[in-house]
Structures are given as C-alpha cells and as structure tokens.
mmCIF file of C-alpha atoms in Angstrom:
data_model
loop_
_atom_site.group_PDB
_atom_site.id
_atom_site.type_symbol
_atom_site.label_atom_id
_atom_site.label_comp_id
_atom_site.label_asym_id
_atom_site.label_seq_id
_atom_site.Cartn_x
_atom_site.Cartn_y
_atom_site.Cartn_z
ATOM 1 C CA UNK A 1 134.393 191.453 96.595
ATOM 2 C CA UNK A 2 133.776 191.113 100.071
ATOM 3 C CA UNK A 3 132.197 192.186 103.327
ATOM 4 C CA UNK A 4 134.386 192.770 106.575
ATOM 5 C CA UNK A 5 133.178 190.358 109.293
ATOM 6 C CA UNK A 6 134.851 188.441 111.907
ATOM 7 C CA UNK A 7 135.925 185.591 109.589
ATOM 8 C CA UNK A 8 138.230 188.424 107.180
ATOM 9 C CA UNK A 9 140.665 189.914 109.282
ATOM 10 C CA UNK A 10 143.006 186.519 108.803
ATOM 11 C CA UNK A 11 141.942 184.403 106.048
ATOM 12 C CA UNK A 12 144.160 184.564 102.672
ATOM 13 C CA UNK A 13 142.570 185.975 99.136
ATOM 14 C CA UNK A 14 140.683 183.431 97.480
ATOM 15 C CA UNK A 15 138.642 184.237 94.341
ATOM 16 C CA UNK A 16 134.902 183.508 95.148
ATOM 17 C CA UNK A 17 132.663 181.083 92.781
ATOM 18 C CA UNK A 18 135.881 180.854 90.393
ATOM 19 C CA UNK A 19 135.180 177.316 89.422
ATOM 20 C CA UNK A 20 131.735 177.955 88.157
ATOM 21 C CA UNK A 21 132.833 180.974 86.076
ATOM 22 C CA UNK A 22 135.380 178.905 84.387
ATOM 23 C CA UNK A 23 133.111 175.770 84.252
ATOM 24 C CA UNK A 24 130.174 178.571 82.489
ATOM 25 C CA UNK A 25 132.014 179.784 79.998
ATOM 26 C CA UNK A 26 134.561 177.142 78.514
ATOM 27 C CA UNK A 27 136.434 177.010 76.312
ATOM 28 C CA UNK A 28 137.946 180.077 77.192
ATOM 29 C CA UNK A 29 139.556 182.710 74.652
ATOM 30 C CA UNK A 30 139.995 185.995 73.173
ATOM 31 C CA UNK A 31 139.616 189.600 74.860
ATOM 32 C CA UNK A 32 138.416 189.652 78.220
ATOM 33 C CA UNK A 33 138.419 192.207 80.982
ATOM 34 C CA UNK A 34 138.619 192.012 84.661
ATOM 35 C CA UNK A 35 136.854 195.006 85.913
ATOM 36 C CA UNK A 36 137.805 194.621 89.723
ATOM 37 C CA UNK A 37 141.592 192.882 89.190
ATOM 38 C CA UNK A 38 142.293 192.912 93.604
ATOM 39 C CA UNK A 39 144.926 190.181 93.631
ATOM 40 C CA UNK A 40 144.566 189.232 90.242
ATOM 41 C CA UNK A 41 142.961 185.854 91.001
ATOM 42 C CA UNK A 42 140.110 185.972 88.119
ATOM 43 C CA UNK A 43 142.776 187.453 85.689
ATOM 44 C CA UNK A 44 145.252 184.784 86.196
ATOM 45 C CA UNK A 45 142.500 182.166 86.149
ATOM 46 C CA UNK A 46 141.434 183.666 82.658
ATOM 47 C CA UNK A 47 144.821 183.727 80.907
ATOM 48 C CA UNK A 48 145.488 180.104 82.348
ATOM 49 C CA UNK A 49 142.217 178.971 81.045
ATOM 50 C CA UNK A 50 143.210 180.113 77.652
ATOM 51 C CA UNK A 51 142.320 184.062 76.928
ATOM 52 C CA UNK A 52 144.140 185.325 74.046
ATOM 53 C CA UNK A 53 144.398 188.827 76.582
ATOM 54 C CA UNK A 54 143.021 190.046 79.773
ATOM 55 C CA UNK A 55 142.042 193.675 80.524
ATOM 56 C CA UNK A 56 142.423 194.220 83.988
ATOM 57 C CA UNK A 57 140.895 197.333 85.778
ATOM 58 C CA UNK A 58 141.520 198.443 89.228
ATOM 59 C CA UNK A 59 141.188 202.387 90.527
ATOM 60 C CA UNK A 60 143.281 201.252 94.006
ATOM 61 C CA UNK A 61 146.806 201.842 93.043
ATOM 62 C CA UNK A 62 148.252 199.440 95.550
ATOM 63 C CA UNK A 63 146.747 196.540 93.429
ATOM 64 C CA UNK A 64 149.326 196.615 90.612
ATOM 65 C CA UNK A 65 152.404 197.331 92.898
ATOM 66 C CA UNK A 66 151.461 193.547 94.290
ATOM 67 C CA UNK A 67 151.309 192.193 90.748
ATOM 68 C CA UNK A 68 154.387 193.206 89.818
ATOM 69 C CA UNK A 69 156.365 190.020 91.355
ATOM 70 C CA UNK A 70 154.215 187.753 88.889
ATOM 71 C CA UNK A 71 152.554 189.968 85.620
ATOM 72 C CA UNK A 72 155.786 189.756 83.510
ATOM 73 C CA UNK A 73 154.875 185.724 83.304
ATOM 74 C CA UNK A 74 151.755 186.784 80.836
ATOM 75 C CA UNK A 75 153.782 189.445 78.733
ATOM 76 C CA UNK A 76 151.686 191.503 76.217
ATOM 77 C CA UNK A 77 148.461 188.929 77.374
ATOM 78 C CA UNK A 78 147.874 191.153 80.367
ATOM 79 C CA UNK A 79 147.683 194.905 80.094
ATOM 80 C CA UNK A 80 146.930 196.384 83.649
ATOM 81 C CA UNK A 81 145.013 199.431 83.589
ATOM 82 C CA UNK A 82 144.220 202.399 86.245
ATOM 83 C CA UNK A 83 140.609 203.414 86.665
ATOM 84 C CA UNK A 84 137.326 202.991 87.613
ATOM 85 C CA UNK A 85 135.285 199.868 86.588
ATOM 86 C CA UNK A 86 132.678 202.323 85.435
ATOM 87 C CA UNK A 87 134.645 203.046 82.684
ATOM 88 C CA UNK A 88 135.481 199.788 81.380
ATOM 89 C CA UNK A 89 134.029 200.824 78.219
ATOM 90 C CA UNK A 90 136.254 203.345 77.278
ATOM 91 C CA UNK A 91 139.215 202.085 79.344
ATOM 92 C CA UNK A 92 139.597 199.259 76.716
ATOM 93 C CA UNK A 93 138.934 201.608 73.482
ATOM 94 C CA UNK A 94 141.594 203.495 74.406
ATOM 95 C CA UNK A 95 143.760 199.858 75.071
ATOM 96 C CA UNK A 96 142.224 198.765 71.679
ATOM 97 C CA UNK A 97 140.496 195.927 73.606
ATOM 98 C CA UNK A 98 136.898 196.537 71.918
ATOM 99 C CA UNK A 99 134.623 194.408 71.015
ATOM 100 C CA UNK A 100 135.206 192.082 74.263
ATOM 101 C CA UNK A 101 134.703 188.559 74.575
ATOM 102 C CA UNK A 102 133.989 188.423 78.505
ATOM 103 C CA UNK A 103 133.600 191.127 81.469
ATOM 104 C CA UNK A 104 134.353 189.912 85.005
ATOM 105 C CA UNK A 105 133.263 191.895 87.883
ATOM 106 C CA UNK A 106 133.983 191.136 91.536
ATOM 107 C CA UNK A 107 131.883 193.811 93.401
ATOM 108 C CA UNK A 108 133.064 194.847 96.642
ATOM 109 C CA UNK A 109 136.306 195.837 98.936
ATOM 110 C CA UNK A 110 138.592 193.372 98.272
ATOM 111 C CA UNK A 111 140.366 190.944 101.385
ATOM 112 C CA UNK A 112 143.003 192.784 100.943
ATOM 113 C CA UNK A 113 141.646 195.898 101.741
ATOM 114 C CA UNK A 114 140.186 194.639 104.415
ATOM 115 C CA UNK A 115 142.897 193.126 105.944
ATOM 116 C CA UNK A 116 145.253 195.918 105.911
ATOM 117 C CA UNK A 117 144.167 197.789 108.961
ATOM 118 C CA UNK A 118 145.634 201.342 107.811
ATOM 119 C CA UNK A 119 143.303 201.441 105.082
ATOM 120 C CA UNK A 120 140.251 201.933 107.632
ATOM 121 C CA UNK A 121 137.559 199.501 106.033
ATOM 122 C CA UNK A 122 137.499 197.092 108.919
ATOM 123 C CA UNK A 123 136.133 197.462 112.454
ATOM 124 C CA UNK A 124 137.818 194.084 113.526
ATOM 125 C CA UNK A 125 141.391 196.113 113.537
ATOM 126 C CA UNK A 126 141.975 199.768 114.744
ATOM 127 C CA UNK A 127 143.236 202.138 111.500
ATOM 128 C CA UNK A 128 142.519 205.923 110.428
ATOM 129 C CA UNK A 129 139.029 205.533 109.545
ATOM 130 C CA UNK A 130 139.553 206.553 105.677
ATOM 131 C CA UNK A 131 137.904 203.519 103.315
ATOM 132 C CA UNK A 132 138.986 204.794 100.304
ATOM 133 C CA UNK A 133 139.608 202.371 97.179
ATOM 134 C CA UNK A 134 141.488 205.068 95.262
ATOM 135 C CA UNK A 135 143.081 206.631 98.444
ATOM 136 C CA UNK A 136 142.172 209.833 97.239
ATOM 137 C CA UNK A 137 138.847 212.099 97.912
ATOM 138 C CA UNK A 138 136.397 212.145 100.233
ATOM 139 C CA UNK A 139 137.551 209.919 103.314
ATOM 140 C CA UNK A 140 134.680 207.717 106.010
ATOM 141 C CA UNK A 141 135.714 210.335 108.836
ATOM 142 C CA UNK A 142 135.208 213.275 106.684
ATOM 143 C CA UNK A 143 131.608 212.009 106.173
ATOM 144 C CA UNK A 144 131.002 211.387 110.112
ATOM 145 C CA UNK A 145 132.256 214.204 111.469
ATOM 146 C CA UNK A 146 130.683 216.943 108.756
ATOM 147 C CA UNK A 147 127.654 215.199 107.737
ATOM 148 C CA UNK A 148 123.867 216.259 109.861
ATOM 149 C CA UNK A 149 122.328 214.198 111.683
ATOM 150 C CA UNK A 150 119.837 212.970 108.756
ATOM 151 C CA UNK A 151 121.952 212.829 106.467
ATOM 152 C CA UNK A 152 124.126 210.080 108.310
ATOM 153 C CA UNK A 153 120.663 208.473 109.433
ATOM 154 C CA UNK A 154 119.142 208.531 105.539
ATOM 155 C CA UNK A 155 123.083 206.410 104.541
ATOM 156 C CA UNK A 156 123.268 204.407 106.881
ATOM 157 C CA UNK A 157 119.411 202.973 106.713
ATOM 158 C CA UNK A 158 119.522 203.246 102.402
ATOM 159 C CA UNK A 159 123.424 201.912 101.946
ATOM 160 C CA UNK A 160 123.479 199.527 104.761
ATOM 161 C CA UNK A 161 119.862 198.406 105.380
ATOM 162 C CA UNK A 162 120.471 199.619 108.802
ATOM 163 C CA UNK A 163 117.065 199.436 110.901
ATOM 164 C CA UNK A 164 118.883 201.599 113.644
ATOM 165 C CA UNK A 165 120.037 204.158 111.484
ATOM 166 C CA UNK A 166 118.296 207.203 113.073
ATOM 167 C CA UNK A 167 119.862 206.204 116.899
ATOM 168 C CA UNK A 168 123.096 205.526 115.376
ATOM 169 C CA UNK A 169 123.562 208.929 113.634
ATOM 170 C CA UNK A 170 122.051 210.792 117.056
ATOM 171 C CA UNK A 171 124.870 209.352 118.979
ATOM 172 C CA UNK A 172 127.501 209.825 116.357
ATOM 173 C CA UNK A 173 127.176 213.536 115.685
ATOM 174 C CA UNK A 174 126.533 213.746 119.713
ATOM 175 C CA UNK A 175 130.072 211.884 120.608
ATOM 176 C CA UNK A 176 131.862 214.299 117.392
ATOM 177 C CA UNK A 177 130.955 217.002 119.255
ATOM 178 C CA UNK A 178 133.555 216.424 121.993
ATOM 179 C CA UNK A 179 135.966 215.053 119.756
ATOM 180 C CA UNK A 180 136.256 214.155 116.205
ATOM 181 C CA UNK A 181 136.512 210.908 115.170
ATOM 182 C CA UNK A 182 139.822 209.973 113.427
ATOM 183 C CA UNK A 183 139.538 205.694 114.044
ATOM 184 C CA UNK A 184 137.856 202.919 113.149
ATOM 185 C CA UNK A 185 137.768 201.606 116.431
ATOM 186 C CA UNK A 186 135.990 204.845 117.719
ATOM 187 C CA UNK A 187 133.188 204.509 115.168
ATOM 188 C CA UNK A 188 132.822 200.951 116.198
ATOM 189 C CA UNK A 189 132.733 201.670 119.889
ATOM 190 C CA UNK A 190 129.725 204.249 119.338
ATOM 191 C CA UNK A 191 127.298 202.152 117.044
ATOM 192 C CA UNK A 192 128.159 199.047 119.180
ATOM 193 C CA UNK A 193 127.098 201.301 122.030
ATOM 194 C CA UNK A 194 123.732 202.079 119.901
ATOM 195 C CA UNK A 195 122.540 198.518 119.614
ATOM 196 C CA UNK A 196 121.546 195.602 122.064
ATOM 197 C CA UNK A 197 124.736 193.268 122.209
ATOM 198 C CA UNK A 198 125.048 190.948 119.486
ATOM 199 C CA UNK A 199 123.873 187.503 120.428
ATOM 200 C CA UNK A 200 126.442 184.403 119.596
ATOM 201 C CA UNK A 201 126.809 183.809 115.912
ATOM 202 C CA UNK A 202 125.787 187.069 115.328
ATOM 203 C CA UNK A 203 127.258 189.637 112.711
ATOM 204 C CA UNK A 204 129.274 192.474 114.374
ATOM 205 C CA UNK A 205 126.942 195.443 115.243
ATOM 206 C CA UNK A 206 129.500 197.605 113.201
ATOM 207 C CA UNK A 207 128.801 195.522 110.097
ATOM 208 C CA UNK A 208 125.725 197.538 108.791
ATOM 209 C CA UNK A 209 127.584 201.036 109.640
ATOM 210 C CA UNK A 210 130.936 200.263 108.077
ATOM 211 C CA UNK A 211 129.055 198.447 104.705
ATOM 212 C CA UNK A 212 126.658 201.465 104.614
ATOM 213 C CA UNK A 213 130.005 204.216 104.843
ATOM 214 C CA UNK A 214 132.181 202.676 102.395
ATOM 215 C CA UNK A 215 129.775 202.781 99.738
ATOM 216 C CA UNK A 216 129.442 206.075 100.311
ATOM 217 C CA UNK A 217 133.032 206.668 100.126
ATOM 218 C CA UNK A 218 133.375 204.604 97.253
ATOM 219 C CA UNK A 219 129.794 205.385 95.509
ATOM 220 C CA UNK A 220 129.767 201.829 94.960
ATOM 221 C CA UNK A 221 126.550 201.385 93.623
ATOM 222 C CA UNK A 222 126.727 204.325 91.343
ATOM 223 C CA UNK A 223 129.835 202.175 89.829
ATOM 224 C CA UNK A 224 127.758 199.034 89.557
ATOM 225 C CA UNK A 225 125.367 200.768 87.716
ATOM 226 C CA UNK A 226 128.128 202.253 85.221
ATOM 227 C CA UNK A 227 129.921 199.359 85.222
ATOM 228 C CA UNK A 228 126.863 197.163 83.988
ATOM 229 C CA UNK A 229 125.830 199.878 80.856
ATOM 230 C CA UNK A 230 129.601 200.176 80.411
ATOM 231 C CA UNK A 231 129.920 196.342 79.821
ATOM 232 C CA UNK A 232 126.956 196.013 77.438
ATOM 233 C CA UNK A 233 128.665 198.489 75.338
ATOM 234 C CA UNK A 234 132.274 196.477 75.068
ATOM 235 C CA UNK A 235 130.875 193.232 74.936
ATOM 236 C CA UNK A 236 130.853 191.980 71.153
ATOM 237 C CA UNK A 237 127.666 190.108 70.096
ATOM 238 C CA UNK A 238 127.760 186.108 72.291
ATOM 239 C CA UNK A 239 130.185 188.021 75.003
ATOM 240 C CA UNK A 240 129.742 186.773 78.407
ATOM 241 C CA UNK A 241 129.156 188.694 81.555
ATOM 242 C CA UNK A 242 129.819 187.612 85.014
ATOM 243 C CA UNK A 243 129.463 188.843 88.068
ATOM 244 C CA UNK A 244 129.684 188.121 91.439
ATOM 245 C CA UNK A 245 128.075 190.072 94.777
ATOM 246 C CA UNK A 246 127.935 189.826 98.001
ATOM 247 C CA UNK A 247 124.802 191.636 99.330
ATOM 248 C CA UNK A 248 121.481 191.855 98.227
ATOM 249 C CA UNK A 249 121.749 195.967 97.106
ATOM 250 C CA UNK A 250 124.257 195.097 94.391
ATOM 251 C CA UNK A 251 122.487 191.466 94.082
ATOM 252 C CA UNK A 252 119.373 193.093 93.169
ATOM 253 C CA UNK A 253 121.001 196.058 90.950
ATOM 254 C CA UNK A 254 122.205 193.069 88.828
ATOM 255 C CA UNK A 255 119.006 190.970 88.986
ATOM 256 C CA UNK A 256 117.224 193.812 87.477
ATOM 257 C CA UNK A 257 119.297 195.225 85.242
ATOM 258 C CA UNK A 258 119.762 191.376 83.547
ATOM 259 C CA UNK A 259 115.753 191.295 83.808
ATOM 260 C CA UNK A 260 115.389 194.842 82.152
ATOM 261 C CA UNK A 261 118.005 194.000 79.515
ATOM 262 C CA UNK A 262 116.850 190.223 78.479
ATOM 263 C CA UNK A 263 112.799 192.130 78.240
ATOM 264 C CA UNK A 264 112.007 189.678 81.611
ATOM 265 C CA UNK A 265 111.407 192.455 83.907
ATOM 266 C CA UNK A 266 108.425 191.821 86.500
ATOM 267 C CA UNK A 267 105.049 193.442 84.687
ATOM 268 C CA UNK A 268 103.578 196.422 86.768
ATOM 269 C CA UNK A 269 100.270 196.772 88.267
ATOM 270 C CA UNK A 270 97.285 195.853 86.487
ATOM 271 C CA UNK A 271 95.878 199.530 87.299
ATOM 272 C CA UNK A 272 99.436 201.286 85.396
ATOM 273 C CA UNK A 273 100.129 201.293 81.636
ATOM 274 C CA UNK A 274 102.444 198.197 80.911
ATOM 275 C CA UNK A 275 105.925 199.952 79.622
ATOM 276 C CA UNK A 276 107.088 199.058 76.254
ATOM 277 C CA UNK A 277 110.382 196.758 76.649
ATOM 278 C CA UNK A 278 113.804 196.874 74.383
ATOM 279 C CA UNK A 279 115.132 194.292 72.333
ATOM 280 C CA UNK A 280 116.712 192.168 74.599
ATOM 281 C CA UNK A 281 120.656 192.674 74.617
ATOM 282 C CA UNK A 282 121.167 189.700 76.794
ATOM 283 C CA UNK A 283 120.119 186.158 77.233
ATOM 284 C CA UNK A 284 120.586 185.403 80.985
ATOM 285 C CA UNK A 285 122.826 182.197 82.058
ATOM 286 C CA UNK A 286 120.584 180.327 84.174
ATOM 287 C CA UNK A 287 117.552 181.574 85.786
ATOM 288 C CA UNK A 288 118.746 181.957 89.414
ATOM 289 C CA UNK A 289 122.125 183.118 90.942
ATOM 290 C CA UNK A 290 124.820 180.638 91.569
ATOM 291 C CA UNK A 291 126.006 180.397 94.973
ATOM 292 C CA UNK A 292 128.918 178.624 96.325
ATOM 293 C CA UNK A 293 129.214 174.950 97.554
ATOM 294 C CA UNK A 294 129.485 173.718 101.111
ATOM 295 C CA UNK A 295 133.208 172.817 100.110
ATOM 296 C CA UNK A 296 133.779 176.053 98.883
ATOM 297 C CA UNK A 297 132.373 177.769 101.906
ATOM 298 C CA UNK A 298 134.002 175.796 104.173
ATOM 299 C CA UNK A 299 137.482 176.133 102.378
ATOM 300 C CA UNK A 300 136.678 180.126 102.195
ATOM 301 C CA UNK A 301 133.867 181.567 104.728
ATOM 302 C CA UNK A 302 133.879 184.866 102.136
ATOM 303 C CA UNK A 303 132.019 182.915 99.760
ATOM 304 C CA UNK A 304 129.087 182.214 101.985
ATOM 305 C CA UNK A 305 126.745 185.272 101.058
ATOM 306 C CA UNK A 306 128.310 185.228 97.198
ATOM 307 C CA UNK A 307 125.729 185.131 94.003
ATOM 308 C CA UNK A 308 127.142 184.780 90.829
ATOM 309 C CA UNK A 309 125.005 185.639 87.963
ATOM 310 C CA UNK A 310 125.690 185.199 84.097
ATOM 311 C CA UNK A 311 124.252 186.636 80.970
ATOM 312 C CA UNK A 312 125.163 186.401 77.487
ATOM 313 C CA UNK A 313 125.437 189.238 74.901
ATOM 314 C CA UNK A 314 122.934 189.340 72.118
ATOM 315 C CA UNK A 315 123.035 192.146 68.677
ATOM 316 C CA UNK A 316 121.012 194.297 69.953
ATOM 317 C CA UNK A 317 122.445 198.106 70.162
ATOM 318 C CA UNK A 318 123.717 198.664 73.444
ATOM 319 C CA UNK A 319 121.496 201.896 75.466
ATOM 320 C CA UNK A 320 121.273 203.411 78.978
ATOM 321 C CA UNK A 321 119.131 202.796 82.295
ATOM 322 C CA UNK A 322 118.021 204.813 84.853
ATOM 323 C CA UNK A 323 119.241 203.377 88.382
ATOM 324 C CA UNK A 324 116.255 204.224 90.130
ATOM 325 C CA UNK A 325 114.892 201.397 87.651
ATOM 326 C CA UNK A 326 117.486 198.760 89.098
ATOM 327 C CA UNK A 327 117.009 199.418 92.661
ATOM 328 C CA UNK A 328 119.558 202.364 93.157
ATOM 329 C CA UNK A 329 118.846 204.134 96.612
ATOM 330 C CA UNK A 330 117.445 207.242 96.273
ATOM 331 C CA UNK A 331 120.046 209.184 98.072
ATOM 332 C CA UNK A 332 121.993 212.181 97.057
ATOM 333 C CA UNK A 333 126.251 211.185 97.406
ATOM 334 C CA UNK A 334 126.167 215.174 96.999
ATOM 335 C CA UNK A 335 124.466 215.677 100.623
ATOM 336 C CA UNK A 336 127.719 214.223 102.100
ATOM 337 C CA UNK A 337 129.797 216.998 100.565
#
C-alpha cells in the first residue's frame, strides 16, 4: 500500500496503478482474490470489470466494518474474509475459491491507516504509537521501549535502510530511560533530533524509523514472502499475479522471487557451482516494473514510488523458497520479543 509522508495525512484512498492492472489482464473473469482488500478499491474494480467472484483478504478488522455501506451491491460475488495475506492459499480452500484465476496484492499500510492518527503509523499526526494492522500483538512502543540498543540499531538499518540506525537507537533507549515512550510524536521528536535537519523537498527524518518499525510490527516482509508461495499454489495454470510495492525491500522480494520462479534468476560467480533451476511456474508480464504516469502521480502523489509487476501462471507444480534467496533481511522478528 503505502508509505506515510507529508503528502498522506490528507489525500483520499485511491487505488495505485489500477488502470494498468485492468488494462494487463482483460477481459476480466472468474475467481480472483484480493489479498490486501483496504478500501476495497481493487475488489470493486475486479467485480466491475467482470469477475465471476472476488476473494478479498484483509487481517485489519476495521476494513470490513467500512465495506459494509456498499458489499451487499455484489451479493454472493464478494465473500470478505479475515486473515493474513500469507494464507491466501488456504483462506480460499476453505471458501472453495481454488484453483484462482488472479491474485492481487497491494503491499503496504493502507491510507487509511495512515490517516487515522489513533492507529500510530504516522509521524505527521500525534497517536499511541501502536502500528498494528490486526490491532492485536506486539505494539511499535512495546518494541522501543524493551528492545537493546542493537537490536533497535540492526531494524532500523535492515527494515528501513536507515544509514543512522546505530545513533538513532543510542538516543532512543537513552530518552526511554527517563520516560517511556507511549506517542508517535515522541518517537518522531527523538530521531528528528538524531539527524541533520531535512533540507526542502526532503522526506521527513522519521520516514526511515517509522517504515523500518511497522514492518516489524507487522512482519511485513515475512508476509510477502508467504503471500508470494501462497499465490503460486491457488493460482490455476494461465492465472495472473499482480502486485504492486512501494519500496525497493518488497520491490526486490518480488523481482526475485518472479526471476527464481520463471528460471531467469541472475547466474552466480564464475568461481561457484551454477545451481540447478526449477521448471519455471511463471512467465513474467513484461520485463520491467510498471510505474505510474505523470497524470496519475499528479492526481495521487502515493503512486509516485509504486512498481507494479505481473507474471503469469504456468503447469508447473507449485514448491517453496527460502527468503534469504529473495532478499529477506537477515534479522530475527524473535529478538524483539
């Protein structure tokens, strides 16, 4: 989905790079599943389009309360379903939605999220500082105020590509020990404190932090990963997979996993045996990502750092990956427990 930044805290939900899903895989029709429903925009778009039924997967439990004013329009076509994109595989077995015909996925916090400043994923409005999708577990100020110093430094470099990680996580566990920290703004005030001020045009100094801490919360990237072996699985033989990112760790998870799984991945060195590749299980959609138009940038600044990339099921038996393989950071979720 998308990234808090200074453009989010007003602008309404728009679905990113819509028009070149739709435009990829006309005509549309028969099972498909939205893996990261948020308002529902994808899902609508699909049934409209022509999809016999939509799947639609969301683990935040708010998301279906704010469907409920339009989902009775698309009857037994839309069956909403709680959980974890992860799981999309078995999620539609047990909704008798297997084989598939299309997987969307949106990765991300959704605007909605975002917006809502009692959720705690933005540093652009004061809230609890919690950033939890499902609203239940392990909450962003349980991992600042508990985790060591290391720890914090090793997340916030590895989940948000943070160069300052190591000063950042010396000032928060020194400011937590005079008082814990319970808001977003007071996280924001201490890594804002840890880095030169941000020159005009320049993204938040929070941004890193707060990108880095919710996909710890969240274990993001850990769902990606699922969520990519879980979709090979449901999709029936010419099923189409699309999805949509919006920085370059899940970008790259996604480039590689399409690489690995269409037997294009990058040879090694010339010095290492070369490894033996699978059949490929799926043709890839274009050889680059898709990103969006100047007229859909300027009509909705979340699209500027979207990629959209598309593959295409082929017969070969579905199988697992190792992350590490995909560009998974090697860090531990368990060390923040």
């Amino acid at each position: 989905m998308v990234q808090a930044s200074q453009d989010t805290a007003t602008a309404p939900h728009i679905p990113v790079l819509l028009s070149p899903i739709l435009d990829a895989i006309a005509p549309v029709s028969g099972r498909w599943l939205d893996g990261t429903f948020g308002a529902g925009g994808y899902t609508r778009a699909l049934l409209d389009a022509g999809a016999d039924t939509v799947y639609a997967i969301d683990r935040d439990p708010e998301t279906f309360e704010r469907a409920a004013s339009w989902a009775g329009e698309y009857g037994d076509r839309l069956r909403l379903i709680a959980g974890e994109f992860g799981n999309l595989d078995t999620l539609a077995d047990e909704n008798d939605g297997l084989p598939l015909n299309g997987v969307v996925l949106d990765i991300g916090v959704s605007s909605m999220q975002i917006d809502q400043a009692e959720r705690g994923f933005s540093f652009m409005q004061d809230g609890p500082l919690d950033m939890r999708m499902s609203q239940s577990g392990m909450t962003a100020a349980d991992i600042v105020n508990t985790a060591d110093e290391a720890t914090l430094a090793d997340m916030l470099y590895l989940y948000g590509e943070e160069r300052a990680s190591r000063r950042i996580a010396r000032n928060i566990v020194k400011a937590r020990t005079e008082t814990a920290f319970q808001t977003t703004a007071e996280l924001a005030r201490v890594i804002e404190n840890s880095l030169p001020r941000a020159k005009p045009n320049q993204a938040h100094p929070a941004t890193r932090s707060f990108q880095a801490l919710r996909i710890a919360v969240n274990d993001e990237l850990g769902q990606l990963v699922d969520g990519l072996i879980a979709a090979e699985t449901a999709l029936g033989e010419g099923g189409i997979l699309a999805v949509v990112t919006f920085h370059s760790l899940e970008d790259r998870i996604v480039k590689r996993f399409l690489q690995a799984r269409s037997a294009e991945m990058p040879r090694g060195s010339r010095y290492q045996p070369e490894e033996v590749q699978d059949a490929p299980r799926f043709e890839r959609i274009g050889r680059k990502a898709i990103s969006a138009r100047d007229d859909e940038i300027d009509a909705n600044p979340r699209a500027r750092s979207a990629k959209l990339r598309l593959a295409r099921r082929l017969s070969a038996p579905a199988g697992g990956i190792e992350g590490r393989k995909l560009g998974l950071p090697n860090f531990d979720l368990e060390r923040l427990r």
